[in-house]
Short mmCIF file of C-alpha atoms in Angstrom, two decimals:
data_model
loop_
_atom_site.label_atom_id
_atom_site.label_comp_id
_atom_site.label_asym_id
_atom_site.label_seq_id
_atom_site.Cartn_x
_atom_site.Cartn_y
_atom_site.Cartn_z
CA UNK F 265 0.10 -0.03 -0.02
CA UNK F 266 1.25 3.53 -0.84
CA UNK F 267 2.07 6.31 2.03
CA UNK F 268 -0.24 8.78 2.27
CA UNK F 269 0.48 11.58 -0.31
CA UNK F 270 1.87 14.52 1.95
CA UNK F 271 -0.51 17.03 -0.05
CA UNK F 272 -3.71 15.70 0.70
CA UNK F 273 -2.23 15.88 4.77
CA UNK F 274 -1.65 19.88 4.48
CA UNK F 275 -4.62 20.54 3.16
CA UNK F 276 -6.75 18.59 5.50
CA UNK F 277 -4.42 20.36 8.19
CA UNK F 278 -5.40 24.11 6.68
CA UNK F 279 -9.14 23.00 6.44
CA UNK F 280 -9.50 22.11 10.05
CA UNK F 281 -7.09 25.14 11.17
CA UNK F 282 -9.84 27.18 9.32
CA UNK F 283 -13.06 25.76 10.21
CA UNK F 284 -11.17 25.78 14.30
CA UNK F 285 -10.39 29.83 13.48
CA UNK F 286 -13.62 31.04 14.75
CA UNK F 287 -13.37 29.48 18.00
CA UNK F 288 -10.23 30.62 19.30
CA UNK F 289 -10.89 34.21 20.45
CA UNK F 290 -13.35 33.38 22.74
CA UNK F 291 -11.08 29.96 23.80
CA UNK F 292 -8.25 32.97 24.40
CA UNK F 293 -10.82 34.96 26.84
CA UNK F 294 -11.94 31.49 28.74
CA UNK F 295 -8.64 31.51 28.94
CA UNK F 296 -7.37 34.75 30.08
CA UNK F 297 -10.18 35.20 32.39
CA UNK F 298 -11.03 31.78 34.19
CA UNK F 299 -7.90 29.01 33.50
CA UNK F 300 -5.23 30.93 32.72
CA UNK F 301 -3.19 28.31 33.11
CA UNK F 302 -3.81 26.17 30.49
CA UNK F 303 -3.98 26.97 26.86
CA UNK F 304 -1.23 27.46 24.29
CA UNK F 305 -2.44 29.30 20.72
CA UNK F 306 -0.13 30.43 17.62
CA UNK F 307 2.85 32.30 18.52
CA UNK F 308 3.13 31.22 22.31
CA UNK F 309 5.65 29.01 23.66
CA UNK F 310 4.14 26.14 26.67
CA UNK F 311 7.99 26.04 27.55
CA UNK F 312 8.20 29.79 28.72
CA UNK F 313 7.80 30.71 32.00
CA UNK F 314 5.20 33.99 31.97
CA UNK F 315 2.77 35.71 34.29
CA UNK F 316 -0.66 34.68 33.46
CA UNK F 317 -2.73 35.77 35.54
CA UNK F 318 -2.69 39.43 34.20
CA UNK F 319 -6.47 40.18 33.79
CA UNK F 320 -7.48 38.49 36.77
CA UNK F 321 -8.12 40.72 39.97
CA UNK F 322 -10.95 38.03 41.38
CA UNK F 323 -10.15 34.18 40.86
CA UNK F 324 -13.63 33.31 41.86
CA UNK F 325 -13.75 31.81 38.26
CA UNK F 326 -10.68 29.45 38.57
CA UNK F 327 -11.71 28.60 42.11
CA UNK F 328 -15.11 27.60 41.08
CA UNK F 329 -13.30 25.53 37.96
CA UNK F 330 -11.21 24.05 40.67
CA UNK F 331 -14.34 23.31 42.71
CA UNK F 332 -16.15 21.82 39.83
CA UNK F 333 -13.04 19.68 38.59
CA UNK F 334 -12.34 18.30 41.70
CA UNK F 335 -15.98 17.31 42.34
CA UNK F 336 -16.42 15.19 39.01
CA UNK F 337 -12.95 13.43 39.93
CA UNK F 338 -13.88 12.61 42.72
CA UNK F 339 -17.58 12.03 42.04
CA UNK F 340 -17.29 10.25 38.85
CA UNK F 341 -14.10 8.50 38.69
CA UNK F 342 -13.00 8.74 42.45
CA UNK F 343 -9.15 7.42 42.99
CA UNK F 344 -10.56 6.14 46.91
CA UNK F 345 -13.35 4.05 45.62
CA UNK F 346 -14.73 1.72 42.76
CA UNK F 347 -16.39 3.64 39.90
CA UNK F 348 -17.53 0.68 37.41
CA UNK F 349 -18.24 -2.93 37.32
CA UNK F 350 -17.66 -5.26 34.60
CA UNK F 351 -20.91 -7.19 33.29
CA UNK F 352 -22.12 -8.95 30.59
CA UNK F 353 -25.70 -7.66 30.82
CA UNK F 354 -26.41 -10.95 31.62
CA UNK F 355 -27.63 -11.09 35.07
CA UNK F 356 -27.74 -14.91 34.99
CA UNK F 357 -24.09 -15.26 33.42
CA UNK F 358 -23.01 -12.82 35.92
CA UNK F 359 -24.29 -15.09 38.78
CA UNK F 360 -21.90 -18.11 37.55
CA UNK F 361 -19.16 -18.67 39.58
CA UNK F 362 -16.12 -18.54 37.13
CA UNK F 363 -17.63 -15.49 35.41
CA UNK F 364 -18.32 -13.82 38.88
CA UNK F 365 -14.39 -14.11 39.49
CA UNK F 366 -13.18 -13.26 36.27
CA UNK F 367 -15.17 -10.57 36.04
CA UNK F 368 -14.33 -9.42 39.38
CA UNK F 369 -10.27 -10.00 39.19
CA UNK F 370 -10.18 -8.30 35.86
CA UNK F 371 -12.08 -4.71 37.23
CA UNK F 372 -9.53 -5.07 40.28
CA UNK F 373 -6.82 -5.15 38.38
CA UNK F 374 -7.57 -2.24 36.40
CA UNK F 375 -8.34 -0.27 39.11
CA UNK F 376 -4.66 -1.11 40.75
CA UNK F 377 -3.47 0.34 37.45
CA UNK F 378 -5.79 3.05 37.50
CA UNK F 379 -4.86 3.98 40.78
CA UNK F 380 -0.52 3.34 40.28
CA UNK F 381 -0.47 5.25 36.95
CA UNK F 382 -0.88 8.58 36.26
CA UNK F 383 -4.28 8.37 35.13
CA UNK F 384 -6.26 10.32 37.68
CA UNK F 385 -3.67 13.41 37.24
CA UNK F 386 -4.71 13.18 33.92
CA UNK F 387 -8.46 13.00 34.20
CA UNK F 388 -8.32 16.04 36.75
CA UNK F 389 -6.60 18.09 33.96
CA UNK F 390 -9.13 16.70 31.33
CA UNK F 391 -12.46 17.97 34.31
CA UNK F 392 -10.45 20.95 34.23
CA UNK F 393 -10.38 21.86 30.69
CA UNK F 394 -13.33 20.52 29.51
CA UNK F 395 -16.46 22.34 31.43
CA UNK F 396 -14.40 25.37 30.78
CA UNK F 397 -13.13 25.63 26.93
CA UNK F 398 -16.29 23.03 26.50
CA UNK F 399 -13.86 19.83 25.57
CA UNK F 400 -11.16 18.06 26.64
CA UNK F 401 -8.33 15.82 24.90
CA UNK F 402 -6.27 12.94 26.01
CA UNK F 403 -4.09 10.19 24.60
CA UNK F 404 -3.88 6.47 25.21
CA UNK F 405 -0.85 4.83 25.69
CA UNK F 406 0.71 1.41 26.28
CA UNK F 407 3.07 1.51 28.65
CA UNK F 408 5.67 -0.96 29.63
CA UNK F 409 5.52 -0.93 33.30
CA UNK F 410 2.21 0.87 33.75
CA UNK F 411 0.08 -0.76 31.12
CA UNK F 412 -0.99 2.97 30.30
CA UNK F 413 0.33 6.24 29.85
CA UNK F 414 -2.37 9.09 28.95
CA UNK F 415 -1.20 12.20 28.01
CA UNK F 416 -3.13 15.32 27.75
CA UNK F 417 -3.84 18.12 25.26
CA UNK F 418 -4.99 21.61 26.10
CA UNK F 419 -6.51 23.74 24.30
CA UNK F 420 -5.02 25.17 21.60
CA UNK F 421 -2.98 22.37 20.47
CA UNK F 422 -5.40 20.25 18.68
CA UNK F 423 -8.02 20.09 16.33
CA UNK F 424 -10.75 17.39 16.07
CA UNK F 425 -13.54 16.44 13.32
CA UNK F 426 -16.39 13.97 13.54
CA UNK F 427 -17.47 10.85 11.68
CA UNK F 428 -21.01 10.50 10.50
CA UNK F 429 -22.49 9.61 13.86
CA UNK F 430 -20.83 12.42 15.66
CA UNK F 431 -18.15 11.11 17.27
CA UNK F 432 -14.71 12.37 17.33
CA UNK F 433 -12.25 10.08 14.84
CA UNK F 434 -9.74 12.51 13.62
CA UNK F 435 -7.54 14.54 15.83
CA UNK F 436 -4.35 16.81 14.56
CA UNK F 437 -2.26 17.79 17.18
CA UNK F 438 1.47 19.87 17.42
CA UNK F 439 4.14 19.95 19.70
CA UNK F 440 7.05 21.43 20.08
CA UNK F 441 10.52 19.48 19.75
CA UNK F 442 13.90 20.43 19.67
CA UNK F 443 16.35 19.34 16.55
CA UNK F 444 18.10 16.94 18.87
CA UNK F 445 14.75 15.56 19.95
CA UNK F 446 13.89 15.02 16.36
CA UNK F 447 17.27 13.26 15.49
CA UNK F 448 16.59 11.05 18.23
CA UNK F 449 13.29 10.13 17.56
CA UNK F 450 13.40 10.03 13.52
CA UNK F 451 17.07 9.89 12.54
CA UNK F 452 18.71 12.52 10.98
CA UNK F 453 17.75 11.39 6.89
CA UNK F 454 13.82 11.54 7.78
CA UNK F 455 13.68 15.44 9.12
CA UNK F 456 14.70 18.68 6.95
CA UNK F 457 18.03 20.33 5.87
CA UNK F 458 16.75 23.39 8.45
CA UNK F 459 16.69 20.59 11.35
CA UNK F 460 19.80 19.24 10.26
CA UNK F 461 21.98 22.34 10.45
CA UNK F 462 19.81 23.43 13.40
CA UNK F 463 21.12 20.29 15.07
CA UNK F 464 24.94 21.07 14.05
CA UNK F 465 24.84 24.57 15.80
CA UNK F 466 22.01 24.75 17.85
CA UNK F 467 20.38 21.49 18.81
CA UNK F 468 17.96 22.95 21.40
CA UNK F 469 16.40 25.05 18.68
CA UNK F 470 12.56 23.99 18.64
CA UNK F 471 10.48 22.94 15.83
CA UNK F 472 6.78 22.79 15.25
CA UNK F 473 5.57 18.95 14.41
CA UNK F 474 2.31 17.94 13.90
CA UNK F 475 1.09 14.59 14.51
CA UNK F 476 -2.31 13.71 12.79
CA UNK F 477 -4.51 10.80 13.65
CA UNK F 478 -7.09 9.62 11.21
CA UNK F 479 -8.92 7.30 9.58
CA UNK F 480 -7.54 5.05 6.93
CA UNK F 481 -10.17 4.46 4.21
CA UNK F 482 -7.85 2.54 1.85
CA UNK F 483 -5.94 -0.33 3.22
CA UNK F 484 -5.33 -3.95 3.07
CA UNK F 485 -7.63 -5.77 5.69
CA UNK F 486 -5.73 -8.93 5.66
CA UNK F 487 -2.61 -7.49 6.49
CA UNK F 488 -0.85 -6.68 10.20
CA UNK F 489 1.01 -4.21 9.44
CA UNK F 490 1.15 -0.54 10.73
CA UNK F 491 0.38 0.89 7.35
CA UNK F 492 -2.88 -0.77 6.99
CA UNK F 493 -4.29 -0.50 10.21
CA UNK F 494 -7.70 0.95 10.61
CA UNK F 495 -6.29 4.14 11.82
CA UNK F 496 -3.26 6.40 10.62
CA UNK F 497 -0.87 8.01 12.59
CA UNK F 498 1.16 10.23 10.47
CA UNK F 499 4.81 12.71 12.03
CA UNK F 500 5.65 16.02 9.80
CA UNK F 501 6.83 19.19 10.14
CA UNK F 502 4.62 21.80 10.06
CA UNK F 503 6.82 23.96 7.52
CA UNK F 504 8.15 21.59 5.58
CA UNK F 505 4.97 19.57 4.78
CA UNK F 506 4.91 20.94 0.86
CA UNK F 507 8.31 19.86 0.60
CA UNK F 508 7.55 16.15 0.89
CA UNK F 509 9.04 15.85 4.42
CA UNK F 510 6.96 13.11 6.24
CA UNK F 511 8.60 12.08 9.46
CA UNK F 512 7.30 8.86 9.88
CA UNK F 513 3.96 7.03 9.13
CA UNK F 514 2.36 3.90 11.28
CA UNK F 515 -0.71 3.00 12.36
CA UNK F 516 -3.20 2.45 15.25
CA UNK F 517 -5.86 -0.54 15.83
CA UNK F 518 -8.17 1.90 17.92
CA UNK F 519 -8.52 5.75 17.72
CA UNK F 520 -6.24 6.41 20.52
CA UNK F 521 -7.90 9.84 21.67
CA UNK F 522 -10.36 10.32 24.28
CA UNK F 523 -11.77 13.99 23.12
CA UNK F 524 -15.29 15.05 25.53
CA UNK F 525 -17.23 17.69 24.93
CA UNK F 526 -19.32 19.29 27.67
CA UNK F 527 -22.16 20.31 25.67
CA UNK F 528 -22.27 20.50 21.42
CA UNK F 529 -24.59 22.08 19.11
CA UNK F 530 -24.89 23.15 15.46
CA UNK F 531 -22.76 20.48 14.29
CA UNK F 532 -19.78 21.63 15.16
CA UNK F 533 -16.66 19.60 16.55
CA UNK F 534 -16.02 21.74 19.06
CA UNK F 535 -18.28 21.58 22.24
CA UNK F 536 -19.13 24.61 24.09
CA UNK F 537 -18.94 24.46 28.13
CA UNK F 538 -19.22 26.45 31.46
CA UNK F 539 -16.66 29.00 30.81
CA UNK F 540 -18.42 30.17 27.55
CA UNK F 541 -21.61 31.04 30.24
CA UNK F 542 -19.53 32.34 32.87
CA UNK F 543 -16.80 34.62 30.69
CA UNK F 544 -19.21 38.01 30.42
CA UNK F 545 -19.77 37.86 34.37
CA UNK F 546 -15.92 36.94 34.78
CA UNK F 547 -14.89 40.15 32.69
CA UNK F 548 -17.09 42.12 34.82
CA UNK F 549 -16.17 41.24 37.92
CA UNK F 550 -12.91 42.31 37.05
CA UNK F 551 -13.87 45.67 36.29
CA UNK F 552 -15.75 45.76 39.62
CA UNK F 553 -13.17 44.57 41.60
CA UNK F 554 -10.64 47.38 39.82
CA UNK F 555 -13.59 50.46 40.72
CA UNK F 556 -13.42 49.26 43.94
CA UNK F 557 -10.29 49.61 43.97
CA UNK F 558 -10.08 52.91 42.70
CA UNK F 559 -12.39 53.61 45.19
CA UNK F 560 -10.16 52.66 47.89
CA UNK F 561 -7.31 54.93 46.69
CA UNK F 562 -9.05 58.13 46.53
CA UNK F 563 -10.62 57.47 50.17
CA UNK F 564 -7.56 56.55 51.56
CA UNK F 565 -4.81 58.69 49.31
CA UNK F 566 -6.68 61.04 47.42
CA UNK F 567 -4.95 63.98 45.30
CA UNK F 568 -3.77 66.91 47.77
CA UNK F 569 -3.59 70.33 46.71
CA UNK F 570 -0.23 72.12 48.33
CA UNK F 571 1.93 75.34 47.87
CA UNK F 572 4.59 75.60 44.95
CA UNK F 573 6.73 75.87 48.02
CA UNK F 574 6.17 72.49 48.95
CA UNK F 575 7.64 71.22 45.28
CA UNK F 576 10.60 68.67 45.77
CA UNK F 577 9.44 67.64 49.32
CA UNK F 578 6.34 65.20 48.06
CA UNK F 579 8.17 62.46 50.01
CA UNK F 580 6.62 64.48 52.98
CA UNK F 581 3.05 63.37 52.40
CA UNK F 582 3.58 59.95 53.14
CA UNK F 583 1.57 58.76 56.55
CA UNK F 584 3.06 59.62 59.44
CA UNK F 585 4.71 62.77 57.54
CA UNK F 586 5.33 66.13 59.26
CA UNK F 587 5.17 69.14 56.72
CA UNK F 588 6.38 72.67 58.03
CA UNK F 589 4.53 75.13 56.64
CA UNK F 590 4.84 79.25 57.17
CA UNK F 591 1.76 81.36 58.49
CA UNK F 592 -1.51 81.01 55.65
CA UNK F 593 0.06 78.34 54.17
CA UNK F 594 -1.51 74.95 55.85
CA UNK F 595 -5.46 76.45 54.95
CA UNK F 596 -3.38 75.62 50.83
CA UNK F 597 -2.88 71.74 51.86
CA UNK F 598 -6.19 69.82 51.12
CA UNK F 599 -7.56 67.49 49.04
CA UNK F 600 -8.23 68.21 45.83
CA UNK F 601 -11.33 66.22 45.73
CA UNK F 602 -13.59 65.24 48.38
CA UNK F 603 -14.42 61.65 47.83
CA UNK F 604 -17.52 60.59 49.35
CA UNK F 605 -18.73 57.65 47.23
CA UNK F 606 -20.08 54.61 49.29
CA UNK F 607 -18.11 51.14 47.80
CA UNK F 608 -20.98 49.29 49.42
CA UNK F 609 -23.42 48.59 46.12
CA UNK F 610 -20.13 47.76 43.95
CA UNK F 611 -19.22 45.39 46.75
CA UNK F 612 -23.16 43.98 46.17
CA UNK F 613 -22.40 43.93 42.58
CA UNK F 614 -19.17 41.72 42.98
CA UNK F 615 -21.13 39.27 44.77
CA UNK F 616 -23.53 38.98 42.79
CA UNK F 617 -21.19 37.92 40.01
CA UNK F 618 -19.87 35.77 41.98
CA UNK F 619 -22.81 33.96 42.82
CA UNK F 620 -23.93 33.56 39.15
CA UNK F 621 -20.01 32.34 38.82
CA UNK F 622 -20.68 29.63 41.29
CA UNK F 623 -24.11 28.50 39.83
CA UNK F 624 -22.46 28.44 36.04
CA UNK F 625 -19.90 25.91 37.92
CA UNK F 626 -22.04 23.96 39.77
CA UNK F 627 -20.70 24.92 43.03
CA UNK F 628 -24.15 24.83 45.08
CA UNK F 629 -23.87 21.26 44.25
CA UNK F 630 -20.50 19.72 44.95
CA UNK F 631 -20.35 22.16 48.25
CA UNK F 632 -24.23 21.20 49.31
CA UNK F 633 -23.69 19.21 52.03
CA UNK F 634 -20.90 21.47 53.55
CA UNK F 635 -23.65 24.79 52.82
CA UNK F 636 -26.88 22.34 54.72
CA UNK F 637 -24.46 22.46 57.76
CA UNK F 638 -26.83 24.05 60.28
CA UNK F 639 -30.06 24.05 58.16
CA UNK F 640 -33.41 22.59 59.86
CA UNK F 641 -34.10 20.58 56.82
CA UNK F 642 -34.62 16.52 57.51
CA UNK F 643 -32.23 13.92 56.39
CA UNK F 644 -35.15 13.11 53.68
CA UNK F 645 -35.10 16.79 52.45
CA UNK F 646 -31.54 17.19 51.76
CA UNK F 647 -31.80 13.71 50.25
CA UNK F 648 -34.57 15.02 47.88
CA UNK F 649 -32.30 18.32 47.02
CA UNK F 650 -29.48 16.50 46.51
CA UNK F 651 -30.96 13.88 44.04
CA UNK F 652 -32.81 16.70 42.30
CA UNK F 653 -29.36 19.09 41.99
CA UNK F 654 -27.27 15.94 40.88
CA UNK F 655 -30.18 15.19 38.16
CA UNK F 656 -28.78 18.35 36.58
CA UNK F 657 -25.59 17.30 35.56
CA UNK F 658 -27.29 14.26 34.02
CA UNK F 659 -26.41 14.88 29.98
CA UNK F 660 -22.89 15.57 31.51
CA UNK F 661 -22.46 12.41 32.78
CA UNK F 662 -23.71 10.50 30.09
CA UNK F 663 -21.26 12.38 27.86
CA UNK F 664 -18.58 11.54 30.26
CA UNK F 665 -19.61 8.17 29.86
CA UNK F 666 -19.42 7.54 26.17
CA UNK F 667 -16.61 9.79 25.41
CA UNK F 668 -14.00 9.82 27.57
CA UNK F 669 -14.47 6.71 30.50
CA UNK F 670 -15.89 4.12 28.00
CA UNK F 671 -12.83 4.82 25.67
CA UNK F 672 -10.01 5.29 28.85
CA UNK F 673 -11.85 1.22 30.32
CA UNK F 674 -11.69 -0.62 26.38
CA UNK F 675 -8.08 0.99 25.97
CA UNK F 676 -6.83 -0.29 29.27
CA UNK F 677 -8.67 -3.84 28.84
CA UNK F 678 -6.99 -4.06 25.60
CA UNK F 679 -3.38 -3.02 26.85
CA UNK F 680 -4.37 -5.42 29.54
CA UNK F 681 -4.91 -8.53 26.71
CA UNK F 682 -1.52 -7.23 24.91
CA UNK F 683 0.80 -7.23 28.08
CA UNK F 684 -0.70 -10.62 29.49
CA UNK F 685 -2.59 -9.20 32.39
CA UNK F 686 -6.15 -10.70 32.22
CA UNK F 687 -6.22 -14.15 33.74
CA UNK F 688 -7.66 -17.35 31.50
CA UNK F 689 -11.40 -16.41 30.31
CA UNK F 690 -14.04 -18.71 31.16
CA UNK F 691 -15.59 -21.21 28.55
CA UNK F 692 -19.07 -19.33 29.44
CA UNK F 693 -17.86 -16.05 28.53
CA UNK F 694 -16.31 -17.79 25.16
CA UNK F 695 -18.23 -15.37 22.64
CA UNK F 696 -19.28 -12.71 24.69
CA UNK F 697 -19.20 -9.34 25.01
CA UNK F 698 -18.28 -7.19 28.00
CA UNK F 699 -19.92 -3.93 28.82
CA UNK F 700 -19.09 -1.29 31.54
CA UNK F 701 -21.46 -0.07 34.12
CA UNK F 702 -20.58 3.00 36.18
CA UNK F 703 -21.36 2.80 39.61
CA UNK F 704 -19.55 6.19 41.13
CA UNK F 705 -21.12 8.62 43.71
CA UNK F 706 -22.90 10.35 40.89
CA UNK F 707 -23.95 8.07 38.83
CA UNK F 708 -25.11 5.98 41.73
CA UNK F 709 -26.85 9.27 42.99
CA UNK F 710 -28.66 9.24 39.23
CA UNK F 711 -30.23 5.55 40.00
CA UNK F 712 -31.35 6.50 43.79
CA UNK F 713 -34.32 7.88 41.96
CA UNK F 714 -35.47 4.35 41.08
CA UNK F 715 -34.36 3.03 44.23
CA UNK F 716 -36.64 5.39 45.99
CA UNK F 717 -39.41 4.41 43.54
CA UNK F 718 -39.15 0.76 44.68
CA UNK F 719 -39.06 1.70 48.09
CA UNK F 720 -42.00 3.88 48.05
CA UNK F 721 -44.03 1.35 46.51
CA UNK F 722 -42.87 -1.41 48.62
CA UNK F 723 -44.46 0.89 51.73
CA UNK F 724 -47.44 1.53 50.01
CA UNK F 725 -48.33 -2.42 49.14
CA UNK F 726 -47.58 -3.32 52.81
CA UNK F 727 -49.73 -0.64 53.78
CA UNK F 728 -52.46 -2.20 51.57
CA UNK F 729 -51.89 -5.58 53.05
CA UNK F 730 -52.94 -4.44 55.86
CA UNK F 731 -56.17 -4.26 54.33
CA UNK F 732 -56.11 -7.24 51.63
CA UNK F 733 -52.82 -9.54 52.41
CA UNK F 734 -53.11 -10.81 48.83
CA UNK F 735 -52.18 -7.36 47.64
CA UNK F 736 -48.22 -9.21 48.53
CA UNK F 737 -49.24 -11.14 45.36
CA UNK F 738 -48.35 -8.51 42.82
CA UNK F 739 -44.74 -7.77 44.41
CA UNK F 740 -42.17 -10.14 43.28
CA UNK F 741 -39.60 -9.17 46.26
CA UNK F 742 -36.36 -11.06 45.56
CA UNK F 743 -36.76 -9.03 42.06
CA UNK F 744 -37.15 -5.69 43.56
CA UNK F 745 -33.87 -7.06 46.15
CA UNK F 746 -31.92 -7.11 43.22
CA UNK F 747 -32.99 -4.12 42.13
CA UNK F 748 -32.16 -2.07 44.72
CA UNK F 749 -29.20 -3.79 45.20
CA UNK F 750 -28.25 -3.11 41.39
CA UNK F 751 -28.99 0.80 41.86
CA UNK F 752 -27.34 1.33 45.42
CA UNK F 753 -24.01 -0.31 43.82
CA UNK F 754 -23.98 -3.15 46.39
CA UNK F 755 -21.40 -6.03 45.40
CA UNK F 756 -23.19 -9.33 43.70
CA UNK F 757 -21.53 -11.11 46.55
CA UNK F 758 -23.04 -10.13 49.11
CA UNK F 759 -26.23 -11.22 47.20
CA UNK F 760 -27.14 -14.62 47.22
CA UNK F 761 -28.26 -16.03 43.64
CA UNK F 762 -31.53 -17.11 42.79
CA UNK F 763 -30.61 -21.05 42.74
CA UNK F 764 -29.05 -20.80 46.16
CA UNK F 765 -32.44 -19.01 47.14
CA UNK F 766 -34.46 -21.84 45.87
CA UNK F 767 -32.34 -24.52 47.33
CA UNK F 768 -32.60 -22.93 50.83
CA UNK F 769 -36.20 -22.47 51.00
CA UNK F 770 -36.84 -25.52 49.68
CA UNK F 771 -34.58 -27.26 52.51
CA UNK F 772 -36.41 -24.98 55.17
CA UNK F 773 -39.82 -26.26 53.52
CA UNK F 774 -38.87 -29.55 54.01
CA UNK F 775 -37.44 -28.71 57.79
CA UNK F 776 -40.97 -26.86 58.47
CA UNK F 777 -42.20 -30.00 56.87
CA UNK F 778 -40.44 -32.43 58.94
CA UNK F 779 -41.16 -30.09 62.48
CA UNK F 780 -45.11 -30.20 61.33
CA UNK F 781 -45.34 -33.48 61.43
CA UNK F 782 -43.23 -34.28 64.28
CA UNK F 783 -45.20 -31.35 66.20
CA UNK F 784 -49.11 -33.16 64.69
CA UNK F 785 -47.81 -36.99 65.65
CA UNK F 786 -46.99 -35.35 69.72
CA UNK F 787 -50.12 -33.90 69.50
CA UNK F 788 -52.02 -37.06 68.96
CA UNK F 789 -49.94 -38.90 70.89
CA UNK F 790 -50.45 -36.39 73.72
CA UNK F 791 -54.23 -36.51 73.27
CA UNK F 792 -54.65 -40.43 72.97
CA UNK F 793 -52.74 -40.64 76.13
CA UNK F 794 -55.39 -38.27 78.01
CA UNK F 795 -58.03 -40.11 76.75
CA UNK F 796 -56.35 -43.36 78.70
CA UNK F 797 -57.68 -43.28 82.33
CA UNK F 798 -61.44 -42.62 80.92
CA UNK F 799 -61.08 -45.73 78.62
CA UNK F 800 -63.37 -48.25 80.09
CA UNK F 801 -63.25 -50.92 77.52
CA UNK F 802 -60.59 -53.25 76.75
CA UNK F 803 -60.77 -52.48 72.79
CA UNK F 804 -60.02 -49.11 73.41
CA UNK F 805 -56.78 -50.51 75.59
CA UNK F 806 -55.67 -52.77 73.27
CA UNK F 807 -55.29 -49.69 70.92
CA UNK F 808 -53.07 -48.16 73.83
CA UNK F 809 -51.25 -50.84 74.01
CA UNK F 810 -50.45 -51.56 70.33
CA UNK F 811 -49.24 -48.27 69.77
CA UNK F 812 -45.26 -47.38 69.45
CA UNK F 813 -44.00 -47.16 72.82
CA UNK F 814 -41.50 -43.78 72.02
CA UNK F 815 -44.01 -41.48 71.36
#
């Protein structure tokens, strides 16, 4: 198969750059006013240290974004508790002993890989950029020791495109590499003459390298080499591609990038997040803070009128200064403006803008329990309030599951298979597909509405049973217990399987029957003995004598 034409790569890259242009102005503003530590756009060098908070006086938006990111990490994929469960979507098959043990072992191994690797640190960055800029991008690759390695890209470094179903299937990313790094990676014969020259004169000079990942439409499916895999992986120098300088071309079996979007609209591949909503309030907040500072300056240090004889002695006007004056000059030293404005209205506007920003970033959801301390609400009311607020994040959680966590779990499992980290598959699972069920705090909070419905129904049926006991026949209690256990994230090992329950009930029924038979026999024998003293016929005595002596 022929390698990709460099001119085609350059054409697609230019098209993606043109598509993204209309978004860059908003992203720069969001970066400057909300999340200054992230983002890298044309003309910026991410390796240079510089002051990024030039436009931020009040960092409430930044703080709110931090709270949301921390809340998503602990609520969606917490490092301290299981947040996923592997399943075949077949309840009976999941309960088979070998299958159950295998699923549990794979799940525990996967959670251990996440904990020991750098996965949660990278996820935290994704949870920062995703709500602020509307999207995040992370590349998953195999690691020889940690199984999986995640590399986060920041806004401005990448370009994306969707397939016909709205899923991201194309990624172009920019990275800066030194001439030395490029020679070490691809060899001196693959780089451009400019890089070779820099390698000899200044090996630490940086060049922009573009990494393109996109579907490979023309390939030989019978071959399994790198240039016939379903996804292209092409590296080229940004300024030398027109000269045919493709550094390398290989491929991936699966799309290696996770590109979750907060919300999409209008057919655009890029998303919008909380940062776009909060941008106006964040800007206005900085203006209000500047105004308050100006008012305080006028109140505390107003401009002064002083006689021209004091020129050159302005340092005497400092706090606690001593100013010698001639007769009549003391009246000339006075404030130029009698400033009497009250900053309280502006401070009220600042508090209002801060509250707006907190609502945009769902701070009230993640700080709900802390803010309810001291309230007179009951536990039931607090639970209902929590459920109501969590439901607001429902669409976001679904996108996180499908566009971030599903690809993460799939890639991790594939890397585990490649590195022989998966135990032998039971015969019952041969040919079966695996699915992921999320049991994180927020996912379980969403399910709690169904759990509350089952509990409420059971309580109401119990009340009706006091009038008509036959109504209990309408409730499948075993099924209700299974549903509640599933909705509450209870480990399957704590719930007895249906087959075992049937055996337990059969044994209990047999024991009860035996006990009833013994009780009936003893009652009969006791009754017969009670009749013995009153017997006045030999026939009855003979019958009594003929009964077994052990009764």
